[in-house]
C-alpha positions as CSV (number, residue, x, y, z in Angstrom):
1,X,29.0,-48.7,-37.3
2,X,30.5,-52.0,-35.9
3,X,31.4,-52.1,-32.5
4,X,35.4,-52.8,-31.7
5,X,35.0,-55.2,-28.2
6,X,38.0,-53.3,-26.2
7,X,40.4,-56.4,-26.7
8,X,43.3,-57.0,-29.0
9,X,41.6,-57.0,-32.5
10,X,42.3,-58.6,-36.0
11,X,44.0,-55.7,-38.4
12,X,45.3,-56.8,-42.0
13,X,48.0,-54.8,-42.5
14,X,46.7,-53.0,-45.6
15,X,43.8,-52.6,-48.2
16,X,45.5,-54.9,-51.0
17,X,46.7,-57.7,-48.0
18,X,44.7,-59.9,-46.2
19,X,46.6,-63.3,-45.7
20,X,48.4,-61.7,-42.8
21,X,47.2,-60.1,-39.5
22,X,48.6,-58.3,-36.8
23,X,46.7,-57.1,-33.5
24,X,46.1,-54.3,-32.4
25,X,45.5,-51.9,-29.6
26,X,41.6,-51.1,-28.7
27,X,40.1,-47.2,-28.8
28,X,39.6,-46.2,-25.7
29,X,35.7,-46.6,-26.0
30,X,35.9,-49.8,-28.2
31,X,34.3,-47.9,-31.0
32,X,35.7,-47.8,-34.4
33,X,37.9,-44.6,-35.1
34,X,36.0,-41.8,-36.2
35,X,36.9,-39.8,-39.6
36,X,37.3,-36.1,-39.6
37,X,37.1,-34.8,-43.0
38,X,39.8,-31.9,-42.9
39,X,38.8,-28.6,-43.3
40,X,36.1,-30.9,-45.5
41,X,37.2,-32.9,-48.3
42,X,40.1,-30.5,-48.6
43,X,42.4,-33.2,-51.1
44,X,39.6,-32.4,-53.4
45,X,38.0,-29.2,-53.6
46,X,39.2,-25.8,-51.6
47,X,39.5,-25.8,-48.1
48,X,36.5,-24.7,-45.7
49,X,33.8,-24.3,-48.7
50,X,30.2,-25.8,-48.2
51,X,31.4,-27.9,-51.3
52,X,34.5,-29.7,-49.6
53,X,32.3,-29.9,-46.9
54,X,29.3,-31.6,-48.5
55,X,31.6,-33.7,-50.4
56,X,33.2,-34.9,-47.2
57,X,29.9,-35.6,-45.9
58,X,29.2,-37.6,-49.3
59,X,32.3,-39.7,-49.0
60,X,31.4,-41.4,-45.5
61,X,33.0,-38.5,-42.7
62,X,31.9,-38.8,-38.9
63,X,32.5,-35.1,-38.6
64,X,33.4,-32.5,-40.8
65,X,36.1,-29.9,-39.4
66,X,36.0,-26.1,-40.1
67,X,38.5,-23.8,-38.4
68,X,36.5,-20.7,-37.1
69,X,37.6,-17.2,-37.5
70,X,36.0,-13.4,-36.8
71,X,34.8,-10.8,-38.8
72,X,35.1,-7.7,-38.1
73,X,31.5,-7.5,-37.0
74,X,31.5,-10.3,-35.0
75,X,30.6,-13.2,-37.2
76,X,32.0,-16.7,-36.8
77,X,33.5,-17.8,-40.3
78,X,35.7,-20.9,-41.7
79,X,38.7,-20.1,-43.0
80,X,42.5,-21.7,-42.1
81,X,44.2,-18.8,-40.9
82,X,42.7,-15.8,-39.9
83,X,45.2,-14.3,-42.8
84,X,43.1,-14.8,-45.9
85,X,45.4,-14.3,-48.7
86,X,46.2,-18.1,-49.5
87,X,42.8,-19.0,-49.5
88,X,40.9,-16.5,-50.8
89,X,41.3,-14.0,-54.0
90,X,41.6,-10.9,-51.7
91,X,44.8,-9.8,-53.8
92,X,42.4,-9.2,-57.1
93,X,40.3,-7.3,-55.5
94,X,41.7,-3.5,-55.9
95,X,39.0,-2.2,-53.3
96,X,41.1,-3.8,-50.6
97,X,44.1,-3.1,-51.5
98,X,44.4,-0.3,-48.7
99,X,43.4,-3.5,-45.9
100,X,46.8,-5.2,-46.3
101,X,48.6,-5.1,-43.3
102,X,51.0,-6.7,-41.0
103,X,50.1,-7.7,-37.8
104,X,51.9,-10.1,-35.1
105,X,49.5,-12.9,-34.5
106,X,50.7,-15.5,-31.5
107,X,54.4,-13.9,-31.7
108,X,55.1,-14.0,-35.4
109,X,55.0,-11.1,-37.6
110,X,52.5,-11.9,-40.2
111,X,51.8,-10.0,-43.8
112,X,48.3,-10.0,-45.3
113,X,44.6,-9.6,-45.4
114,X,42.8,-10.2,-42.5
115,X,39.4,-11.2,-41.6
116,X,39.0,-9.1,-38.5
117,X,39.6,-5.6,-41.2
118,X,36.3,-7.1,-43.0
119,X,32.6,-7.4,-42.4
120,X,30.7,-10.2,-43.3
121,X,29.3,-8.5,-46.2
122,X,32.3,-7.6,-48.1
123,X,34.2,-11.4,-47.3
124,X,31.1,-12.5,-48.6
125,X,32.5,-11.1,-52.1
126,X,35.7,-12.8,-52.1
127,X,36.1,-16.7,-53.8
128,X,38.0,-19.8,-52.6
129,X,41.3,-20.7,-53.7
130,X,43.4,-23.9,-53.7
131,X,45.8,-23.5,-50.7
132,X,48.6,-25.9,-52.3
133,X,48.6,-25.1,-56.1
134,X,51.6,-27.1,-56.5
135,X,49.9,-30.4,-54.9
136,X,46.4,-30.1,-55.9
137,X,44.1,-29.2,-58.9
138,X,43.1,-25.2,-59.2
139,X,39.8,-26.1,-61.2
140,X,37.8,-24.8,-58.6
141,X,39.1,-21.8,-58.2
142,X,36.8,-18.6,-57.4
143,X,33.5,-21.1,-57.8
144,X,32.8,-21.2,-53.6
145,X,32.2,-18.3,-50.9
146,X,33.6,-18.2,-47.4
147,X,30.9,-20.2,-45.5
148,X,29.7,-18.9,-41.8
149,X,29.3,-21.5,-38.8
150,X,25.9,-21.0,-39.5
151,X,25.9,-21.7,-42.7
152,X,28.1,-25.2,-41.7
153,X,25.8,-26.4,-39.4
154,X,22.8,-25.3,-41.3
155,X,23.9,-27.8,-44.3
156,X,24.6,-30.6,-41.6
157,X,21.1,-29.9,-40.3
158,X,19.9,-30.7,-44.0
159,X,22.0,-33.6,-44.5
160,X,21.3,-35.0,-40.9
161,X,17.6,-35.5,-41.6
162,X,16.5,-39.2,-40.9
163,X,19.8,-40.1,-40.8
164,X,20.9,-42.5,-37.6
165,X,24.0,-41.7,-37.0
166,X,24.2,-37.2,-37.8
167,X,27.5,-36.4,-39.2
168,X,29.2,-34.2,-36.6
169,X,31.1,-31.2,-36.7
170,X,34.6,-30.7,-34.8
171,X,35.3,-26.7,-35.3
172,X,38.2,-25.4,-33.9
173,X,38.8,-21.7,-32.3
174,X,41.6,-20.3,-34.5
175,X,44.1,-18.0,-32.4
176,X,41.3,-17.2,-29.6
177,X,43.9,-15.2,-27.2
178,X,44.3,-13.2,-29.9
179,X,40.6,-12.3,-30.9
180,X,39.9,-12.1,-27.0
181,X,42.8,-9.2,-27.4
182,X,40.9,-7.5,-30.2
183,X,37.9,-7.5,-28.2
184,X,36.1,-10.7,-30.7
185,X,36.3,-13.7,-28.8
186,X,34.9,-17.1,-30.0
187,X,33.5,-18.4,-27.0
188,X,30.0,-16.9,-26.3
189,X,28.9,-17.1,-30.0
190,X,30.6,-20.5,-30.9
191,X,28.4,-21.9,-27.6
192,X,25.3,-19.7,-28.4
193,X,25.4,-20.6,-32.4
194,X,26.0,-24.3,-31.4
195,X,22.8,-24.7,-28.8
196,X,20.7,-23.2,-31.2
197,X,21.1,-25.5,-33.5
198,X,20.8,-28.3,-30.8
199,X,24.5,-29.3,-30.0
200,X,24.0,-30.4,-26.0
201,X,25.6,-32.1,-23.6
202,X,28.1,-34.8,-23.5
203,X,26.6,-37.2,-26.5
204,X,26.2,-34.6,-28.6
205,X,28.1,-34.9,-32.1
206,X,30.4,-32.3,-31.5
207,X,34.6,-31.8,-30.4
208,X,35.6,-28.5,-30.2
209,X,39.2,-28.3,-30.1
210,X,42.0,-25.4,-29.8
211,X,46.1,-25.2,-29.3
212,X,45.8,-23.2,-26.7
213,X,44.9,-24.2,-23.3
214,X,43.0,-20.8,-21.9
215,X,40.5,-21.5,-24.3
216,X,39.7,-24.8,-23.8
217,X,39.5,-24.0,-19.9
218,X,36.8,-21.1,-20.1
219,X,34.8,-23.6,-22.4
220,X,34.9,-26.2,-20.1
221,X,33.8,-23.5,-17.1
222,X,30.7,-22.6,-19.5
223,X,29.5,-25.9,-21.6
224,X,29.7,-29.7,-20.9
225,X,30.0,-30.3,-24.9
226,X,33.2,-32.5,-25.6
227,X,36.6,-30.4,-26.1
228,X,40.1,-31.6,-27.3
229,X,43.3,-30.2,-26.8
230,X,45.8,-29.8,-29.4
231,X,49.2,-30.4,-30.0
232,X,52.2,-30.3,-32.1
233,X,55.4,-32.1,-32.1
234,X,57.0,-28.8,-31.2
235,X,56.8,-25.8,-29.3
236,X,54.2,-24.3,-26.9
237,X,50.8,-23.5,-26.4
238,X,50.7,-19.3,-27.3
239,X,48.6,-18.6,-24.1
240,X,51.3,-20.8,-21.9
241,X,54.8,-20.2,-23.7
242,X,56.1,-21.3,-20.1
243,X,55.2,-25.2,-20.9
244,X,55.9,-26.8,-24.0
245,X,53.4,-29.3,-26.0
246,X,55.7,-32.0,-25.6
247,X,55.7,-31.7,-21.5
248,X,51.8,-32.2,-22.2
249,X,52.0,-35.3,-23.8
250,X,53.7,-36.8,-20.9
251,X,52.0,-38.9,-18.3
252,X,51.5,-35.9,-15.8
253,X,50.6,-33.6,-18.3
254,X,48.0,-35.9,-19.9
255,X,46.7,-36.0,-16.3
256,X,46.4,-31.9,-16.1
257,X,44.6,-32.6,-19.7
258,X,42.2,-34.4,-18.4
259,X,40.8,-32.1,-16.0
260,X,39.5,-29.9,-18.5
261,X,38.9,-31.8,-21.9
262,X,38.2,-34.8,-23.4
263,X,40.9,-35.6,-25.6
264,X,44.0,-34.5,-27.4
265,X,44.9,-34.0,-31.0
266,X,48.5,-34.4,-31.3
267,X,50.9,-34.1,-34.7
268,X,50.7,-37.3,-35.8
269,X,54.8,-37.4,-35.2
270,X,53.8,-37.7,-32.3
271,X,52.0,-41.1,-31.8
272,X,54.8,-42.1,-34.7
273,X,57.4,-40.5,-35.5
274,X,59.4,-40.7,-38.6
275,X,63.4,-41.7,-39.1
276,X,65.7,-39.9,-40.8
277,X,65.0,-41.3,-44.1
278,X,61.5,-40.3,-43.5
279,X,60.4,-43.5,-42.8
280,X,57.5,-44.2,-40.3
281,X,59.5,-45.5,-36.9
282,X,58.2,-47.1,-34.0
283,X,55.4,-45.8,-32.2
284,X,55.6,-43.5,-28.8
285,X,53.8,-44.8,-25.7
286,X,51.7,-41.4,-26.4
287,X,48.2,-43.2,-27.0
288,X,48.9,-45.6,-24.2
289,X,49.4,-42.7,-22.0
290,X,46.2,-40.7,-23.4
291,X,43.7,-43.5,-22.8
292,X,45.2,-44.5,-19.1
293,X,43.8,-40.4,-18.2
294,X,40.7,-40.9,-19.9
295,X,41.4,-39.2,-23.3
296,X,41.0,-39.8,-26.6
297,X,43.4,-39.5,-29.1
298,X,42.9,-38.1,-32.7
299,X,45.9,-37.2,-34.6
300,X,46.6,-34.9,-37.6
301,X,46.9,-34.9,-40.5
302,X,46.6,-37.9,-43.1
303,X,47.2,-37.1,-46.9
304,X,47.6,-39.0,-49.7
305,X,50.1,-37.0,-52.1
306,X,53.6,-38.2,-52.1
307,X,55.0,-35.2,-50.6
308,X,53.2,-35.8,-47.2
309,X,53.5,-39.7,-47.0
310,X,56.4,-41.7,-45.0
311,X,59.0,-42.8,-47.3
312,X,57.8,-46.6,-47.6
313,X,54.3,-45.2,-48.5
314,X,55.4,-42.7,-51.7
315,X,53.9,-43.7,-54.7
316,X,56.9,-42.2,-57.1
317,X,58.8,-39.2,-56.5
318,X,56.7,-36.1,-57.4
319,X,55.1,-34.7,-55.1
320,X,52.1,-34.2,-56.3
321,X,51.2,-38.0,-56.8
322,X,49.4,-40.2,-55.0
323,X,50.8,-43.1,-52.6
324,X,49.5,-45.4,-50.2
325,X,47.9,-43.9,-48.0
326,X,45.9,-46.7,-46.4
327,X,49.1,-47.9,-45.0
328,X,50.3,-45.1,-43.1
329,X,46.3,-44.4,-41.6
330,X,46.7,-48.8,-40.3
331,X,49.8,-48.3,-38.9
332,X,48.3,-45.5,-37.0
333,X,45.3,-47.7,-36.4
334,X,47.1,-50.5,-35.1
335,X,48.1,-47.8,-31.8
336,X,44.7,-48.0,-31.3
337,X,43.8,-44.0,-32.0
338,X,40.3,-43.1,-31.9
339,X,40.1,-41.3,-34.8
340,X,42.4,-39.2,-37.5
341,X,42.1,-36.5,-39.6
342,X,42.5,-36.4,-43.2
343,X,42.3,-34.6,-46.2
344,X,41.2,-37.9,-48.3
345,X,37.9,-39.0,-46.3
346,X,36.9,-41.5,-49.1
347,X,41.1,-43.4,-48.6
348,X,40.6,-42.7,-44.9
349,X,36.9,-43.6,-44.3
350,X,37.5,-47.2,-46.5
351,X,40.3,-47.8,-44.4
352,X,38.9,-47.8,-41.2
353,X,35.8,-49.9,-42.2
354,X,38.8,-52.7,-43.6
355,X,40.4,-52.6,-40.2
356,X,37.5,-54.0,-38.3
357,X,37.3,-58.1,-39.2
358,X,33.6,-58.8,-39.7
């Protein structure tokens, strides 16, 4: 991958325009932003399934991202939420009927099946489903397992052979004050799993990221690897309800950031936010600030059906079509972000190569 020299650079303003340029703010490293392939290819095949993934991996990702939850029997395993019945087709099975529960996970009250209440073994004999139905095809529906970490890293190990530049992986720790609570916290097997397979010190292609700040803290106290911290556009981390994310994303709390991690991952509303037409306004000082403490910036998330993109970007009015999503992802690269994630890694991965002039 081309080198970005950390000066203003040459962006055309979309994939079908190239008369016109604007410039643009550098990454912090002068590298080209990196794609993270969201929960894999998600925008094409169900979410956290060794298919999106490989997919994802097939389309031209830098990292592939699978949000890690536990079993009940300690295992490390992909899934969104650590409530399973959006994703999986734990409602047709009759045998687990008995496991629905509710629970109250970071505050909220929350109905369902949960992975925690199964082993391995018997999650094993659930299938995939499409978490938005009403956005995204259903065709492959009950074809995939729930993949283990293992599993993850065991197809990037395969895939990674001879290549020179590996495909990373950027997992994050789903709700880890509340597994710590349950007595199944992430940490030591995340960090064990991850140096066995030969994810080491700083270069190493890895970002593990989390909301919460706890987390991130007792990694950083255990492991060198690279960490980002997380944030929305509202509300609070659920281990420091005290602070609030947007008190974070200010100068002095970038600073406190940086003392412990490497980056953050903010709401993309964030770097820039939208009017009240829903049209894409101008953007926050937020990256600015980020890269003056040292931290790289890697907002969430880019997708290309109509019912996620800014108003100028809408390719019709259902929401399950497709707009432009190369133009919202180079107005974000013109802030000079280090890297997005998206649910569209081919859209996302070809607009970041037409963003660097050659």
């Amino acid at each position: 991958m081309m080198r970005w020299p950390p000066v203003l650079l040459a962006l055309t303003l979309s994939a079908g325009c190239t008369a016109d340029a604007v410039t643009v703010q550098p990454t912090l490293d002068g590298n080209p932003p990196i794609v993270i392939a969201h929960r894999g290819a998600s925008g094409e095949r169900p979410e956290h399934t060794l298919a999106g993934y490989r997919l994802a991996i097939e389309l031209g990702a830098d990292y592939i991202e699978p949000d890690l939850v536990l079993t009940k029997d300690g295992v490390l395993v992909a899934r969104h939420e650590n409530e399973i019945s959006e994703t999986t087709d734990v409602a047709d099975h009759p045998e687990f009927a008995g496991r629905k529960a509710t629970k109250t996970i970071d505050g909220q009250k929350v109905t369902g099946w949960f992975t925690e209440d199964f082993t391995l073994a018997e999650l094993k004999t659930l299938r995939a489903r499409e978490r938005l139905p009403k956005l995204r095809s259903t065709e492959y529906d009950g074809r995939f397992e729930i993949p283990t970490f293992e599993e993850i890293l065991t197809l990037l190990a395969e895939v990674n052979k001879g290549r020179e530049k590996p495909v990373g992986v950027y997992p994050e720790t789903k709700h880890p004050g509340y597994f710590v609570a349950i007595g199944l916290p992430h940490e030591a097997s995340l960090l064990t799993i991850l140096d066995r397979f030969g994810y080491r010190g700083r270069g190493a292609p890895v970002f593990i990221q989390s909301f919460e700040v706890g987390n991130l803290m007792d990694l950083r106290a255990k492991s060198d690897l690279p960490l980002i911290q997380l944030m929305d556009a509202e509300g609070a981390p659920a281990d420091r309800p005290g602070t609030s994310y947007t008190a974070m994303a200010s100068p002095a709390g970038l600073k406190m950031i940086a003392a412990y991690a490497d980056g953050i991952g903010p709401n993309k509303a964030m770097v820039i936010p939208r009017g009240a037409l829903g049209r894409l306004g101008d953007p926050t000082s937020l990256v600015r600030d980020a890269h003056a403490a040292g931290l790289k910036v890697h907002p969430w998330t880019f997708r290309r059906e109509n019912y996620f993109l800014p108003l100028g970007d809408k390719g019709g009015i259902n929401p399950a079509g497709h707009g432009d999503l190369a133009a919202e992802i180079t107005a974000y690269l013109q802030t000079g972000i280090d890297g997005l994630f998206s649910d569209n890694p081919r859209e996302a991965v070809a607009t970041v190569k037409k963003g660097v002039r050659r």
